[in-house]
Short mmCIF file of C-alpha atoms in Angstrom, two decimals:
data_model
loop_
_atom_site.label_atom_id
_atom_site.label_comp_id
_atom_site.label_asym_id
_atom_site.label_seq_id
_atom_site.Cartn_x
_atom_site.Cartn_y
_atom_site.Cartn_z
CA UNK A 16 6.99 -21.62 25.37
CA UNK A 17 4.63 -18.68 25.13
CA UNK A 18 3.49 -17.14 28.37
CA UNK A 19 -0.18 -17.01 29.26
CA UNK A 20 -2.06 -15.39 32.08
CA UNK A 21 -4.34 -17.70 34.03
CA UNK A 22 -7.18 -16.79 36.30
CA UNK A 23 -9.10 -20.03 36.63
CA UNK A 24 -8.14 -23.68 37.02
CA UNK A 25 -9.06 -24.61 33.48
CA UNK A 26 -8.09 -23.72 29.91
CA UNK A 27 -4.86 -25.60 29.11
CA UNK A 28 -2.39 -24.20 26.61
CA UNK A 29 -0.49 -26.65 24.42
CA UNK A 30 2.57 -26.46 22.20
CA UNK A 31 3.59 -29.01 19.57
CA UNK A 32 7.07 -28.76 18.04
CA UNK A 33 8.46 -30.69 15.07
CA UNK A 34 11.42 -30.33 12.71
CA UNK A 35 11.55 -30.11 8.93
CA UNK A 36 14.45 -30.13 6.51
CA UNK A 37 14.18 -27.41 3.86
CA UNK A 38 15.02 -28.94 0.47
CA UNK A 39 15.05 -25.55 -1.23
CA UNK A 40 13.36 -25.93 -4.59
CA UNK A 41 14.64 -23.14 -6.81
CA UNK A 42 13.12 -21.37 -9.79
CA UNK A 43 14.31 -18.66 -12.12
CA UNK A 44 11.99 -15.95 -13.36
CA UNK A 45 13.28 -14.29 -16.54
CA UNK A 46 12.34 -10.75 -17.39
CA UNK A 47 10.89 -10.30 -20.84
CA UNK A 48 11.27 -7.26 -23.03
CA UNK A 49 14.12 -5.53 -24.77
CA UNK A 50 16.03 -3.68 -22.07
CA UNK A 51 18.70 -1.60 -23.58
CA UNK A 52 17.97 -2.29 -27.24
CA UNK A 53 17.55 0.48 -29.80
CA UNK A 54 20.21 2.48 -27.96
CA UNK A 55 21.16 4.04 -31.27
CA UNK A 56 18.06 6.22 -30.98
CA UNK A 57 19.18 9.33 -29.04
CA UNK A 58 16.92 12.08 -27.74
CA UNK A 59 16.04 14.46 -30.59
CA UNK A 60 18.45 17.33 -31.13
CA UNK A 61 17.64 20.03 -33.71
CA UNK A 62 21.32 20.22 -34.53
CA UNK A 63 21.47 16.53 -35.42
CA UNK A 64 18.24 16.23 -37.42
CA UNK A 65 18.34 13.92 -40.44
CA UNK A 66 18.93 15.51 -43.84
CA UNK A 67 16.71 14.56 -46.79
CA UNK A 68 18.45 13.28 -49.90
CA UNK A 69 16.83 15.75 -52.30
CA UNK A 70 16.42 18.70 -49.96
CA UNK A 71 12.83 19.01 -51.26
CA UNK A 72 9.69 18.45 -49.16
CA UNK A 73 8.00 15.15 -49.85
CA UNK A 74 4.39 14.75 -50.82
CA UNK A 75 2.08 14.85 -47.80
CA UNK A 76 0.60 11.35 -47.37
CA UNK A 77 -1.78 9.88 -44.78
CA UNK A 78 0.03 8.38 -41.81
CA UNK A 79 -0.25 4.57 -41.60
CA UNK A 80 -2.37 3.05 -38.83
CA UNK A 81 -0.28 2.77 -35.66
CA UNK A 82 0.16 -0.74 -34.29
CA UNK A 83 2.21 0.24 -31.21
CA UNK A 84 -0.14 1.59 -28.55
CA UNK A 85 1.34 3.13 -25.38
CA UNK A 86 -0.92 3.17 -22.33
CA UNK A 87 -0.55 4.46 -18.79
CA UNK A 88 -2.33 3.39 -15.63
CA UNK A 89 -2.17 5.46 -12.45
CA UNK A 90 -2.59 3.93 -9.00
CA UNK A 91 -3.02 6.86 -6.62
CA UNK A 92 -3.88 6.58 -2.91
CA UNK A 93 -7.24 8.01 -1.93
CA UNK A 94 -5.70 10.34 0.66
CA UNK A 95 -2.37 11.89 1.62
CA UNK A 96 -1.47 13.69 4.83
CA UNK A 97 -0.96 17.44 4.80
CA UNK A 98 2.72 18.38 4.54
CA UNK A 99 3.89 14.79 4.05
CA UNK A 100 5.26 12.74 1.19
CA UNK A 101 3.31 9.96 -0.48
CA UNK A 102 3.92 7.58 -3.37
CA UNK A 103 1.87 6.39 -6.31
CA UNK A 104 2.60 4.19 -9.30
CA UNK A 105 2.43 4.99 -12.99
CA UNK A 106 2.38 1.77 -15.02
CA UNK A 107 3.49 1.86 -18.66
CA UNK A 108 2.32 -0.78 -21.13
CA UNK A 109 2.19 -1.43 -24.87
CA UNK A 110 -1.31 -2.70 -25.64
CA UNK A 111 -0.79 -2.71 -29.42
CA UNK A 112 0.52 -5.37 -31.79
CA UNK A 113 4.02 -4.04 -32.61
CA UNK A 114 7.02 -2.73 -30.66
CA UNK A 115 7.31 0.96 -29.85
CA UNK A 116 10.60 2.82 -29.44
CA UNK A 117 11.70 5.31 -26.78
CA UNK A 118 8.97 4.85 -24.13
CA UNK A 119 8.19 7.83 -21.91
CA UNK A 120 5.43 9.06 -19.65
CA UNK A 121 4.01 12.48 -18.85
CA UNK A 122 2.63 13.13 -15.35
CA UNK A 123 0.71 16.29 -14.45
CA UNK A 124 0.60 17.19 -10.75
CA UNK A 125 -1.96 19.72 -9.39
CA UNK A 126 0.66 21.96 -7.79
CA UNK A 127 -1.61 24.99 -7.50
CA UNK A 128 -4.17 23.16 -5.37
CA UNK A 129 -7.46 24.74 -4.34
CA UNK A 130 -6.24 28.26 -3.52
CA UNK A 131 -3.03 28.74 -5.49
CA UNK A 132 -2.87 31.09 -8.47
CA UNK A 133 0.06 31.48 -10.87
CA UNK A 134 2.78 32.57 -10.13
CA UNK A 135 2.14 31.59 -6.48
CA UNK A 136 4.87 33.79 -5.05
CA UNK A 137 2.91 35.76 -2.42
CA UNK A 138 2.34 33.87 0.86
CA UNK A 139 -1.21 34.06 2.10
CA UNK A 140 -2.44 35.39 -1.25
CA UNK A 141 -1.68 33.22 -4.30
CA UNK A 142 0.60 30.63 -2.65
CA UNK A 143 0.29 27.11 -4.07
CA UNK A 144 -1.37 24.47 -1.86
CA UNK A 145 -1.41 21.33 -3.99
CA UNK A 146 0.94 18.47 -4.89
CA UNK A 147 4.64 18.86 -5.69
CA UNK A 148 7.10 16.44 -7.32
CA UNK A 149 9.86 14.81 -5.23
CA UNK A 150 11.35 11.97 -7.31
CA UNK A 151 10.79 8.74 -9.23
CA UNK A 152 12.20 5.23 -9.14
CA UNK A 153 11.99 2.02 -11.13
CA UNK A 154 12.53 -1.43 -9.62
CA UNK A 155 13.80 0.18 -6.43
CA UNK A 156 16.43 2.39 -8.08
CA UNK A 157 16.12 6.14 -8.54
CA UNK A 158 15.60 7.23 -12.14
CA UNK A 159 18.55 9.48 -13.08
CA UNK A 160 17.87 13.20 -13.06
CA UNK A 161 18.84 13.54 -16.73
CA UNK A 162 15.96 11.21 -17.62
CA UNK A 163 13.38 13.42 -15.86
CA UNK A 164 12.21 16.84 -17.04
CA UNK A 165 10.11 18.96 -14.67
CA UNK A 166 8.31 22.05 -16.00
CA UNK A 167 5.66 24.44 -14.71
CA UNK A 168 2.85 25.57 -16.98
CA UNK A 169 2.92 29.36 -17.57
CA UNK A 170 -0.11 31.62 -17.74
CA UNK A 171 -0.76 32.35 -21.40
CA UNK A 172 -4.08 33.94 -20.49
CA UNK A 173 -7.14 32.69 -18.69
CA UNK A 174 -5.16 30.63 -16.18
CA UNK A 175 -3.93 28.19 -18.84
CA UNK A 176 -0.57 27.83 -20.55
CA UNK A 177 1.72 25.66 -22.68
CA UNK A 178 5.32 24.47 -22.60
CA UNK A 179 7.40 22.68 -25.23
CA UNK A 180 7.46 18.94 -24.75
CA UNK A 181 11.05 17.80 -24.11
CA UNK A 182 11.01 14.77 -26.46
CA UNK A 183 7.72 14.45 -28.37
CA UNK A 184 8.12 15.38 -32.07
CA UNK A 185 5.37 16.01 -34.62
CA UNK A 186 5.39 14.29 -38.03
CA UNK A 187 6.52 16.62 -40.84
CA UNK A 188 3.24 16.10 -42.69
CA UNK A 189 1.20 17.49 -39.78
CA UNK A 190 -0.33 20.73 -41.17
CA UNK A 191 0.78 23.37 -41.63
CA UNK A 192 3.84 21.80 -43.29
CA UNK A 193 7.15 23.25 -42.06
CA UNK A 194 9.51 25.16 -44.29
CA UNK A 195 12.26 22.66 -43.55
CA UNK A 196 11.00 19.13 -42.87
CA UNK A 197 14.41 18.08 -41.56
CA UNK A 198 14.03 20.28 -38.46
CA UNK A 199 11.95 18.66 -35.69
CA UNK A 200 8.87 20.45 -34.40
CA UNK A 201 8.16 19.56 -30.79
CA UNK A 202 4.65 19.24 -29.42
CA UNK A 203 3.27 21.87 -27.09
CA UNK A 204 1.76 20.44 -23.92
CA UNK A 205 -0.76 22.59 -22.09
CA UNK A 206 -2.32 22.70 -18.63
CA UNK A 207 -3.46 24.80 -15.70
CA UNK A 208 -1.02 27.65 -15.09
CA UNK A 209 1.27 26.75 -12.19
CA UNK A 210 0.65 23.01 -12.30
CA UNK A 211 3.65 20.73 -12.81
CA UNK A 212 4.53 18.60 -15.85
CA UNK A 213 6.92 15.71 -15.19
CA UNK A 214 8.28 13.82 -18.22
CA UNK A 215 10.07 10.55 -17.44
CA UNK A 216 12.17 8.61 -19.98
CA UNK A 217 11.92 4.90 -19.22
CA UNK A 218 15.09 2.74 -19.19
CA UNK A 219 14.11 0.76 -22.30
CA UNK A 220 15.13 1.23 -25.88
CA UNK A 221 11.91 -0.41 -27.00
CA UNK A 222 8.78 -1.87 -25.46
CA UNK A 223 7.13 -4.92 -27.00
CA UNK A 224 3.49 -5.98 -26.47
CA UNK A 225 4.52 -9.17 -24.66
CA UNK A 226 6.68 -7.27 -22.19
CA UNK A 227 5.40 -7.06 -18.61
CA UNK A 228 4.04 -3.61 -17.73
CA UNK A 229 6.66 -1.29 -16.21
CA UNK A 230 5.59 0.31 -12.92
CA UNK A 231 7.34 3.56 -11.99
CA UNK A 232 7.05 4.67 -8.36
CA UNK A 233 6.61 8.41 -8.06
CA UNK A 234 7.13 10.28 -4.80
CA UNK A 235 5.22 13.53 -4.30
CA UNK A 236 4.39 15.80 -1.39
CA UNK A 237 1.03 17.17 -0.30
CA UNK A 238 1.21 20.84 0.68
CA UNK A 239 0.73 21.60 4.37
CA UNK A 240 -1.65 24.34 3.20
CA UNK A 241 -3.91 21.99 1.20
CA UNK A 242 -7.67 22.28 1.70
CA UNK A 243 -9.61 19.42 3.25
CA UNK A 244 -12.58 17.89 1.41
CA UNK A 245 -11.02 18.89 -1.92
CA UNK A 246 -10.12 16.36 -4.62
CA UNK A 247 -6.84 16.99 -6.45
CA UNK A 248 -6.49 15.24 -9.81
CA UNK A 249 -3.25 13.62 -10.99
CA UNK A 250 -3.16 13.00 -14.75
CA UNK A 251 -0.86 11.23 -17.18
CA UNK A 252 -0.21 9.82 -20.64
CA UNK A 253 2.23 7.33 -22.16
CA UNK A 254 4.17 7.74 -25.39
CA UNK A 255 6.85 6.40 -27.72
CA UNK A 256 9.42 9.07 -28.51
CA UNK A 257 10.53 7.52 -31.83
CA UNK A 258 7.24 5.87 -32.76
CA UNK A 259 7.43 2.48 -34.45
CA UNK A 260 11.05 2.65 -35.61
CA UNK A 261 14.25 3.17 -33.60
CA UNK A 262 15.33 6.21 -35.66
CA UNK A 263 14.24 9.81 -36.08
CA UNK A 264 12.18 9.54 -39.26
CA UNK A 265 9.57 12.19 -38.54
CA UNK A 266 10.70 13.95 -41.68
CA UNK A 267 10.05 11.29 -44.23
CA UNK A 268 7.25 9.23 -45.64
CA UNK A 269 5.76 7.17 -44.03
CA UNK A 270 6.35 9.80 -41.33
CA UNK A 271 7.04 7.87 -38.16
CA UNK A 272 7.11 10.39 -35.29
CA UNK A 273 6.20 10.40 -31.62
CA UNK A 274 3.16 8.41 -30.51
CA UNK A 275 0.55 9.56 -29.58
CA UNK A 276 -0.02 11.68 -32.67
CA UNK A 277 -2.29 14.69 -32.14
CA UNK A 278 -3.10 16.89 -35.16
CA UNK A 279 -2.18 20.52 -34.60
CA UNK A 280 0.79 19.72 -32.38
CA UNK A 281 -0.75 20.29 -28.94
CA UNK A 282 -1.33 17.90 -26.05
CA UNK A 283 -4.19 19.25 -23.90
CA UNK A 284 -3.80 17.75 -20.42
CA UNK A 285 -7.22 18.97 -19.28
CA UNK A 286 -8.75 16.17 -21.34
CA UNK A 287 -6.79 13.44 -19.58
CA UNK A 288 -8.73 11.42 -17.02
CA UNK A 289 -7.75 12.37 -13.44
CA UNK A 290 -6.88 10.03 -10.60
CA UNK A 291 -8.00 11.92 -7.52
CA UNK A 292 -6.31 12.23 -4.15
CA UNK A 293 -7.76 14.02 -1.13
CA UNK A 294 -5.72 15.91 1.48
CA UNK A 295 -6.05 14.30 4.92
CA UNK A 296 -5.50 15.82 8.34
CA UNK A 297 -5.39 12.71 10.51
CA UNK A 298 -5.92 8.96 10.44
CA UNK A 299 -7.02 6.45 13.04
CA UNK A 300 -6.07 2.78 13.22
CA UNK A 301 -7.09 0.06 15.66
CA UNK A 302 -4.86 -2.96 16.15
CA UNK A 303 -5.63 -6.27 17.84
CA UNK A 304 -2.78 -7.23 20.17
CA UNK A 305 -3.08 -10.99 20.13
CA UNK A 306 -2.55 -14.11 18.03
CA UNK A 307 -3.70 -14.13 14.39
CA UNK A 308 -6.92 -12.10 14.86
CA UNK A 309 -8.47 -14.89 16.91
CA UNK A 310 -8.89 -15.77 20.57
CA UNK A 311 -10.18 -18.51 22.80
CA UNK A 312 -13.02 -17.23 24.99
CA UNK A 313 -12.88 -16.67 28.72
CA UNK A 314 -10.97 -14.59 31.30
CA UNK A 315 -7.93 -16.86 31.00
CA UNK A 316 -7.31 -15.17 27.64
CA UNK A 317 -7.10 -11.41 28.18
CA UNK A 318 -6.37 -9.53 24.94
CA UNK A 319 -5.66 -5.93 24.03
CA UNK A 320 -6.60 -3.33 21.45
CA UNK A 321 -4.40 -0.33 20.62
CA UNK A 322 -5.94 2.74 18.99
CA UNK A 323 -3.50 5.08 17.24
CA UNK A 324 -4.14 8.58 15.88
CA UNK A 325 -1.68 10.06 13.38
CA UNK A 326 -1.96 13.81 12.83
CA UNK A 327 -0.32 15.49 9.84
CA UNK A 328 3.10 16.92 10.68
CA UNK A 329 2.88 20.41 12.14
CA UNK A 330 -0.92 20.45 12.39
CA UNK A 331 -2.71 20.89 15.72
CA UNK A 332 -5.99 19.28 16.79
CA UNK A 333 -7.77 20.55 19.88
CA UNK A 334 -7.72 23.96 21.51
CA UNK A 335 -5.80 24.19 24.78
CA UNK A 336 -8.10 25.10 27.66
CA UNK A 337 -11.31 24.61 25.67
CA UNK A 338 -12.78 21.23 26.57
CA UNK A 339 -15.53 21.55 23.98
CA UNK A 340 -12.93 21.55 21.19
CA UNK A 341 -10.57 18.84 22.48
CA UNK A 342 -9.32 15.87 20.49
CA UNK A 343 -11.60 12.99 21.54
CA UNK A 344 -11.05 9.28 20.80
CA UNK A 345 -14.18 7.15 21.12
CA UNK A 346 -14.46 3.37 20.99
CA UNK A 347 -17.92 1.76 21.08
CA UNK A 348 -17.12 -1.78 22.18
CA UNK A 349 -19.16 -4.64 20.71
CA UNK A 350 -21.59 -6.22 23.17
CA UNK A 351 -19.75 -9.55 23.19
CA UNK A 352 -16.44 -8.43 24.74
CA UNK A 353 -15.84 -7.60 28.39
CA UNK A 354 -13.76 -4.50 29.11
CA UNK A 355 -11.04 -4.96 31.77
CA UNK A 356 -8.83 -1.87 32.02
CA UNK A 357 -7.27 1.13 30.29
CA UNK A 358 -3.60 0.17 30.18
CA UNK A 359 -2.02 3.30 28.69
CA UNK A 360 -2.73 6.57 26.90
CA UNK A 361 -0.47 9.13 25.25
CA UNK A 362 0.11 12.01 25.47
CA UNK A 363 -0.38 12.12 29.22
CA UNK A 364 -3.21 13.99 30.86
CA UNK A 365 -6.14 12.47 28.98
CA UNK A 366 -9.54 12.58 30.67
CA UNK A 367 -11.21 9.21 30.08
CA UNK A 368 -14.64 7.68 30.63
CA UNK A 369 -14.45 3.89 30.85
CA UNK A 370 -17.03 1.13 30.27
CA UNK A 371 -18.30 -1.28 32.90
CA UNK A 372 -15.93 -4.07 33.96
CA UNK A 373 -18.85 -6.41 34.69
CA UNK A 374 -21.18 -5.90 31.72
CA UNK A 375 -19.99 -6.54 28.14
CA UNK A 376 -19.85 -3.68 25.65
CA UNK A 377 -19.99 -0.01 26.52
CA UNK A 378 -18.06 3.06 25.37
CA UNK A 379 -14.47 4.08 26.06
CA UNK A 380 -13.85 7.80 25.49
CA UNK A 381 -10.65 9.79 26.09
CA UNK A 382 -10.31 13.57 25.66
CA UNK A 383 -6.93 15.23 25.00
CA UNK A 384 -6.48 18.97 25.56
CA UNK A 385 -4.44 19.66 22.40
CA UNK A 386 -2.25 17.42 20.24
CA UNK A 387 0.39 18.55 17.72
CA UNK A 388 1.23 16.26 14.81
CA UNK A 389 4.84 15.09 14.85
CA UNK A 390 7.16 13.07 12.65
CA UNK A 391 5.95 9.70 13.98
CA UNK A 392 2.66 7.95 13.28
CA UNK A 393 1.47 7.74 16.91
CA UNK A 394 0.56 11.25 18.01
CA UNK A 395 -2.19 9.96 20.33
CA UNK A 396 -2.73 6.36 21.50
CA UNK A 397 -4.94 4.24 23.75
CA UNK A 398 -4.37 0.63 24.80
CA UNK A 399 -6.98 -1.32 26.76
CA UNK A 400 -7.53 -4.93 27.83
CA UNK A 401 -10.59 -7.15 27.47
CA UNK A 402 -11.68 -10.75 27.14
CA UNK A 403 -14.57 -12.51 25.41
CA UNK A 404 -17.13 -13.76 27.93
CA UNK A 405 -19.53 -16.68 27.59
CA UNK A 406 -22.58 -14.43 27.30
CA UNK A 407 -23.04 -11.07 25.58
CA UNK A 408 -24.82 -8.03 27.01
CA UNK A 409 -28.19 -9.55 26.05
CA UNK A 410 -27.39 -12.88 27.75
CA UNK A 411 -26.95 -14.61 24.40
CA UNK A 412 -24.18 -17.15 23.90
CA UNK A 413 -21.13 -15.68 22.19
CA UNK A 414 -19.95 -19.11 21.00
CA UNK A 415 -22.64 -21.73 20.48
CA UNK A 416 -22.29 -24.23 23.33
CA UNK A 417 -23.67 -27.10 21.23
CA UNK A 418 -21.52 -26.72 18.11
CA UNK A 419 -18.56 -24.66 19.28
CA UNK A 420 -18.79 -22.74 16.00
CA UNK A 421 -16.83 -19.46 16.09
CA UNK A 422 -18.32 -16.00 16.36
CA UNK A 423 -16.80 -12.60 15.52
CA UNK A 424 -16.27 -9.47 17.58
CA UNK A 425 -16.31 -6.53 15.16
CA UNK A 426 -14.62 -3.40 16.42
CA UNK A 427 -14.46 0.20 15.29
CA UNK A 428 -13.37 3.58 16.68
CA UNK A 429 -13.36 7.25 15.71
CA UNK A 430 -11.71 10.55 16.61
CA UNK A 431 -12.66 14.20 16.25
CA UNK A 432 -11.46 17.61 17.32
CA UNK A 433 -11.24 21.27 16.38
CA UNK A 434 -8.50 22.10 13.85
CA UNK A 435 -6.49 25.31 13.65
CA UNK A 436 -5.45 25.64 9.95
CA UNK A 437 -2.04 27.17 9.26
CA UNK A 438 -3.22 28.62 5.92
CA UNK A 439 -4.53 32.12 6.59
CA UNK A 440 -6.86 31.84 3.59
CA UNK A 441 -8.90 29.08 5.28
CA UNK A 442 -12.10 29.92 7.15
CA UNK A 443 -11.61 29.65 10.92
CA UNK A 444 -14.94 31.02 12.16
CA UNK A 445 -15.83 28.65 13.65
CA UNK A 446 -12.81 26.35 13.66
CA UNK A 447 -13.41 23.39 11.36
CA UNK A 448 -13.94 19.99 12.99
CA UNK A 449 -11.57 17.26 11.89
CA UNK A 450 -12.73 13.63 12.03
CA UNK A 451 -11.36 10.19 11.24
CA UNK A 452 -12.57 6.62 11.60
CA UNK A 453 -10.95 3.27 11.08
CA UNK A 454 -13.93 1.81 9.23
CA UNK A 455 -16.91 -0.38 10.02
CA UNK A 456 -15.53 -2.66 11.19
CA UNK A 457 -11.87 -1.72 11.22
CA UNK A 458 -10.82 -4.97 12.88
CA UNK A 459 -12.63 -8.23 13.52
CA UNK A 460 -11.50 -10.88 16.02
CA UNK A 461 -12.78 -14.44 15.74
CA UNK A 462 -14.02 -15.82 19.06
CA UNK A 463 -13.47 -19.58 19.19
CA UNK A 464 -13.81 -22.64 21.39
CA UNK A 465 -10.36 -23.85 20.31
CA UNK A 466 -7.71 -21.95 18.34
CA UNK A 467 -4.40 -22.88 16.73
CA UNK A 468 -1.43 -20.72 15.68
CA UNK A 469 1.61 -21.82 13.68
CA UNK A 470 5.11 -20.35 13.87
CA UNK A 471 8.46 -21.25 12.27
CA UNK A 472 12.11 -20.60 13.05
CA UNK A 473 15.46 -21.76 11.70
CA UNK A 474 16.89 -24.53 13.91
CA UNK A 475 20.05 -25.02 11.84
CA UNK A 476 21.05 -22.28 9.41
CA UNK A 477 23.59 -23.40 6.83
CA UNK A 478 25.35 -20.81 4.69
CA UNK A 479 24.15 -18.43 3.32
CA UNK A 480 22.05 -16.84 6.06
CA UNK A 481 18.28 -17.14 5.73
CA UNK A 482 15.95 -19.84 4.41
CA UNK A 483 18.18 -21.70 1.96
CA UNK A 484 18.51 -25.31 0.77
CA UNK A 485 19.83 -27.56 3.53
CA UNK A 486 18.46 -25.50 6.43
CA UNK A 487 16.54 -27.19 9.23
CA UNK A 488 13.30 -25.46 10.19
CA UNK A 489 11.43 -25.84 13.48
CA UNK A 490 7.65 -25.43 13.40
CA UNK A 491 5.62 -24.74 16.53
CA UNK A 492 1.85 -25.20 16.81
CA UNK A 493 0.25 -23.38 19.75
CA UNK A 494 -3.35 -24.10 20.60
CA UNK A 495 -5.69 -22.92 23.33
CA UNK A 496 -9.00 -24.27 24.63
CA UNK A 497 -11.80 -21.95 25.75
CA UNK A 498 -12.62 -21.60 29.44
CA UNK A 499 -16.14 -22.73 28.60
CA UNK A 500 -15.41 -25.90 26.60
CA UNK A 501 -13.78 -29.28 27.13
CA UNK A 502 -12.21 -31.49 24.44
CA UNK A 503 -11.01 -35.07 24.26
CA UNK A 504 -8.81 -36.83 21.70
CA UNK A 505 -7.63 -33.61 20.02
CA UNK A 506 -6.09 -34.28 16.60
CA UNK A 507 -3.81 -31.72 14.91
CA UNK A 508 -3.10 -32.11 11.18
CA UNK A 509 -0.36 -30.14 9.43
CA UNK A 510 0.35 -30.33 5.70
CA UNK A 511 4.01 -29.70 4.85
CA UNK A 512 4.52 -28.11 1.44
CA UNK A 513 6.63 -29.55 -1.35
CA UNK A 514 10.28 -28.59 -0.96
CA UNK A 515 10.37 -29.55 2.72
CA UNK A 516 10.72 -32.97 4.35
CA UNK A 517 9.97 -34.10 7.88
CA UNK A 518 13.16 -34.68 9.89
CA UNK A 519 12.82 -38.30 11.00
CA UNK A 520 15.67 -37.91 13.51
CA UNK A 521 13.55 -35.52 15.58
CA UNK A 522 10.65 -36.64 17.78
CA UNK A 523 7.84 -34.06 18.07
CA UNK A 524 7.39 -32.64 21.56
CA UNK A 525 4.36 -31.51 23.54
CA UNK A 526 4.33 -28.76 26.17
CA UNK A 527 1.22 -28.43 28.32
CA UNK A 528 0.55 -25.44 30.59
CA UNK A 529 -2.42 -25.83 32.89
CA UNK A 530 -3.55 -24.43 36.16
CA UNK A 531 -2.40 -25.36 38.78
CA UNK A 532 1.22 -25.70 37.73
CA UNK A 533 1.26 -29.29 38.96
CA UNK A 534 -0.55 -30.17 35.76
CA UNK A 535 2.17 -28.80 33.50
CA UNK A 536 3.83 -31.29 31.19
CA UNK A 537 6.70 -31.23 28.72
CA UNK A 538 8.07 -34.18 26.79
CA UNK A 539 8.33 -36.13 23.57
CA UNK A 540 5.36 -37.66 21.78
CA UNK A 541 4.98 -41.40 22.00
CA UNK A 542 5.52 -42.97 18.54
CA UNK A 543 1.94 -44.22 18.53
CA UNK A 544 0.61 -40.66 18.87
CA UNK A 545 1.93 -39.13 15.66
CA UNK A 546 1.89 -40.22 12.01
CA UNK A 547 3.84 -38.86 9.02
CA UNK A 548 2.05 -39.56 5.73
CA UNK A 549 4.43 -39.69 2.73
CA UNK A 550 1.92 -41.02 0.19
CA UNK A 551 1.87 -37.75 -1.79
CA UNK A 552 5.61 -37.80 -2.46
CA UNK A 553 6.33 -39.26 -5.89
CA UNK A 554 9.71 -37.68 -6.69
CA UNK A 555 8.58 -37.36 -10.30
CA UNK A 556 6.68 -35.00 -12.58
CA UNK A 557 3.37 -36.79 -12.02
CA UNK A 558 0.87 -34.04 -11.10
CA UNK A 559 -1.07 -36.52 -8.97
CA UNK A 560 1.77 -36.53 -6.45
CA UNK A 561 2.07 -32.99 -5.17
CA UNK A 562 5.12 -33.59 -2.98
CA UNK A 563 3.45 -32.72 0.33
CA UNK A 564 3.70 -34.53 3.65
CA UNK A 565 1.02 -34.67 6.33
CA UNK A 566 1.84 -34.79 10.02
CA UNK A 567 -1.01 -35.88 12.30
#
């Protein structure tokens, strides 16, 4: 059973164990859509353009209203660490009424950043400090390189430039009419000089309106030279390479070419709505080291918090030998928890000021001389112990003694320190101060008079390995009683979901750990002390019988 630390001669810890048989209800989830259809529609090739029967240009006619409507949604994280990779999703959908053929997406990454200027070839002068492309995947598999085209916008004057789109073709009736309508005219796509255009061909021949949206995961990297407090916009659009038919009929009435159709043959990316990401130097997290973000109150239940600071790879916070510019982690404890001890801190050599060990609340502060960001996510850490006392710092009850209703201990923390930028173009007089917080609150722990946790393991694992039909599962319920409360006739109720059945050959057991050890107990439940309710099992399709069992 789980170990517990005991200080006083109260506060028993209990464990109830019972066995279930996993019936293993199975379901199949089909994927909708037309994967792989319309494969006869190849990427456009000027040498393979369709030839008109008469060889004469057709009469220019208005294009019919498009019923296939490609759309793209970007889900971009709010921040990314300097010099590190991050991922975001670009979700393709057809929000129209008809199928579209040859789905693709265009993604524009702000490669130049805040200080970069095309061509970005001179370090410390025009070097790029934005976001660069790494790769893309769909459903966990990398999208082949021949389905991805990466281009950089040139400078055609004024810091703006255009490239030829790799697949998007204009309709032949888009003015001015071409001399030979059988030769495809590709769209120009334009953006900030030096920024990156990524065109991704999706692995579908067509995309129907009823098809689930397709989420592509894109991996990018934030420059280690990126400027803090600067938003970098990622933009995108969706399209259908062949329009509303699976063939290249841009040449002929009714002129079905690439969607979206833009008169004049130019996609201007500056008009696309940006999804912003901000370069980050460091992050701070605070983790409760205990069961299920809850605790029984009293010194018999010491718990821990761990504070972790992650600094961007290769960046340094704090100036060696200058205490005024150190990296400092500060934790203002809520007034309803009692600090016990600082258990560890890394890196070594921190100078710490600790709260009182007799009065709840207070401030824990640790100063580190200088910390360099490494490959891991724990460049600086603190772990300390505490418990929830009966009274807070104002002598108020933490948990109501009349009702036993739970209370909450809300915790936060922050970190700051002087930063030495590695980009020589950044202002370093004075050194900028880097800060991070884990939120308000960043973690909340529920303080209770009695708490219960549930765990499960496989008692008998039949082939194949893992939770499969025929396995026997063992559930364990751990519960603890506060140092400041007493209970009689405790009743535990557990609802077992459909697909599992109580193993009637197993008798539930109870383990009791008290103090002194002479009060410990371990043994089987008496039959009169547990009940298995099967009234909700109908073994039919009747919705009124949900198939659950209740163990009390």
